[in-house]
Amino acid sequence: MNEKKLVQQAQNGDFSAFTELINAHKGRIYSLALKMTNNPQDSEDIVQDTFLKAIDKIDQFRGEAAFGSWLYSIALNEIRGHFGKQKREDLKPVEEYLPAQGAHSEGGSNSAHVFDWGDPHRILESRELREVIDEAINELPIKYREAFVLRYFEELPVKEVAELIKESVAATKSRILRARLAVRDKLNSVFEDRYGRKMH
Amino acid sequence: MAGKCTDYIKDLNDYIDGELDDSLCAEIEKHIGKCENCRIMVDTLRQTVSLCREGKKEKLPATLEIKLSNLLKKKWDEKFGKKGV
Ligand SMILES: [Zn+2]
């Protein structure tokens, strides 16, 4: 059955239609929450609260967006609420992520040295690698983390990410880039340390 | 075109994700061809995302699945009454 029909039925009080509508998105919302909070219990709460809110607001859904996007924006609000008021953390300007280098450069003075990573799996066990990655993502300020997670884990197009986080496409692109640079930086410093240890 | 690294950094993401128009792409490729640092940046930025994506997709825990359907049904009945049961 198509989504429009299901929405109509749900809005008329058909619980099984509602269940069918949310089933396709439960897993995604859980994994979004988990990536954002890195905490299974909090993620369960977020999933629950998202769907409870969705029941509250089901009459307000007008079908301008896909039902999934609508759920996503509710989930994102729940996630933001979970973090409460954040201190105004920010990432460095993009230019400062560039390596210091020769001739045609103006790289930041304190930037790490650049080296090929090769295959990081040869340096770190996969569990350790996962931990390093989760930590790098968790160190991102929320507004960067959500943009990064929506873009690269949820694999949403930039335009959809922008709509969800209610920012312009340009601002969204800049957030995604800075987040990616920051995660790269973190991995780079861990790998540099490991490579160094392996080599000596 | 001066060809400084900082001229390209803002477009790197679009470049790596294949969303940059051809002429800018060509410019970046030309720069990367002679700038080892930027080549490595592009390479490791690409790896950053592919490493991030490696983990398994988490599934909804079975316990939550059950809890959730009970909770939602209760909420639903509160809102709509027990019609259609
Ligand atoms: Zn360069």
PDB file of C-alpha atoms in Angstrom, chain B residues 13-61:
ATOM      1  CA  ASN B  13      34.462  17.417   0.040  1.00  0.00           C
ATOM      2  CA  ASP B  14      32.462  18.002  -3.101  1.00  0.00           C
ATOM      3  CA  TYR B  15      35.444  16.802  -5.081  1.00  0.00           C
ATOM      4  CA  ILE B  16      35.826  13.583  -3.096  1.00  0.00           C
ATOM      5  CA  ASP B  17      32.096  12.917  -3.049  1.00  0.00           C
ATOM      6  CA  GLY B  18      31.911  13.426  -6.797  1.00  0.00           C
ATOM      7  CA  GLU B  19      29.707  16.488  -6.637  1.00  0.00           C
ATOM      8  CA  LEU B  20      32.011  19.098  -8.064  1.00  0.00           C
ATOM      9  CA  ASP B  21      31.638  20.426 -11.590  1.00  0.00           C
ATOM     10  CA  ASP B  22      34.151  19.283 -14.165  1.00  0.00           C
ATOM     11  CA  SER B  23      36.222  22.421 -14.504  1.00  0.00           C
ATOM     12  CA  LEU B  24      36.841  22.692 -10.751  1.00  0.00           C
ATOM     13  CA  CYS B  25      37.541  18.983 -10.619  1.00  0.00           C
ATOM     14  CA  ALA B  26      40.187  19.372 -13.279  1.00  0.00           C
ATOM     15  CA  GLU B  27      41.757  22.234 -11.360  1.00  0.00           C
ATOM     16  CA  ILE B  28      41.938  20.207  -8.174  1.00  0.00           C
ATOM     17  CA  GLU B  29      43.349  17.222  -9.991  1.00  0.00           C
ATOM     18  CA  LYS B  30      46.012  19.392 -11.522  1.00  0.00           C
ATOM     19  CA  HIS B  31      46.936  20.728  -8.104  1.00  0.00           C
ATOM     20  CA  ILE B  32      46.976  17.284  -6.517  1.00  0.00           C
ATOM     21  CA  GLY B  33      49.210  16.095  -9.312  1.00  0.00           C
ATOM     22  CA  LYS B  34      51.949  18.379  -8.086  1.00  0.00           C
ATOM     23  CA  CYS B  35      51.098  18.753  -4.404  1.00  0.00           C
ATOM     24  CA  GLU B  36      51.829  15.651  -2.354  1.00  0.00           C
ATOM     25  CA  ASN B  37      50.250  17.068   0.800  1.00  0.00           C
ATOM     26  CA  CYS B  38      46.933  17.718  -0.869  1.00  0.00           C
ATOM     27  CA  ARG B  39      47.043  14.319  -2.515  1.00  0.00           C
ATOM     28  CA  ILE B  40      47.405  12.726   0.904  1.00  0.00           C
ATOM     29  CA  MET B  41      44.685  14.964   2.340  1.00  0.00           C
ATOM     30  CA  VAL B  42      42.272  13.826  -0.348  1.00  0.00           C
ATOM     31  CA  ASP B  43      43.261  10.227   0.143  1.00  0.00           C
ATOM     32  CA  THR B  44      42.956  10.229   3.925  1.00  0.00           C
ATOM     33  CA  LEU B  45      39.726  12.242   3.881  1.00  0.00           C
ATOM     34  CA  ARG B  46      38.313   9.595   1.584  1.00  0.00           C
ATOM     35  CA  GLN B  47      39.538   6.878   3.945  1.00  0.00           C
ATOM     36  CA  THR B  48      38.059   8.730   6.916  1.00  0.00           C
ATOM     37  CA  VAL B  49      34.550   8.274   5.613  1.00  0.00           C
ATOM     38  CA  SER B  50      35.054   4.729   4.384  1.00  0.00           C
ATOM     39  CA  LEU B  51      36.498   3.694   7.765  1.00  0.00           C
ATOM     40  CA  CYS B  52      33.574   5.343   9.534  1.00  0.00           C
ATOM     41  CA  ARG B  53      31.148   3.398   7.410  1.00  0.00           C
ATOM     42  CA  GLU B  54      32.714   0.028   8.082  1.00  0.00           C
ATOM     43  CA  GLY B  55      30.883  -0.780  11.299  1.00  0.00           C
ATOM     44  CA  LYS B  56      27.836  -2.963  11.179  1.00  0.00           C
ATOM     45  CA  LYS B  57      24.467  -1.266  11.109  1.00  0.00           C
ATOM     46  CA  GLU B  58      22.997  -1.532  14.567  1.00  0.00           C
ATOM     47  CA  LYS B  59      19.648  -3.207  14.710  1.00  0.00           C
ATOM     48  CA  LEU B  60      16.853  -2.305  17.042  1.00  0.00           C
ATOM     49  CA  PRO B  61      17.265  -4.491  20.156  1.00  0.00           C
TER      50      PRO B  61
END
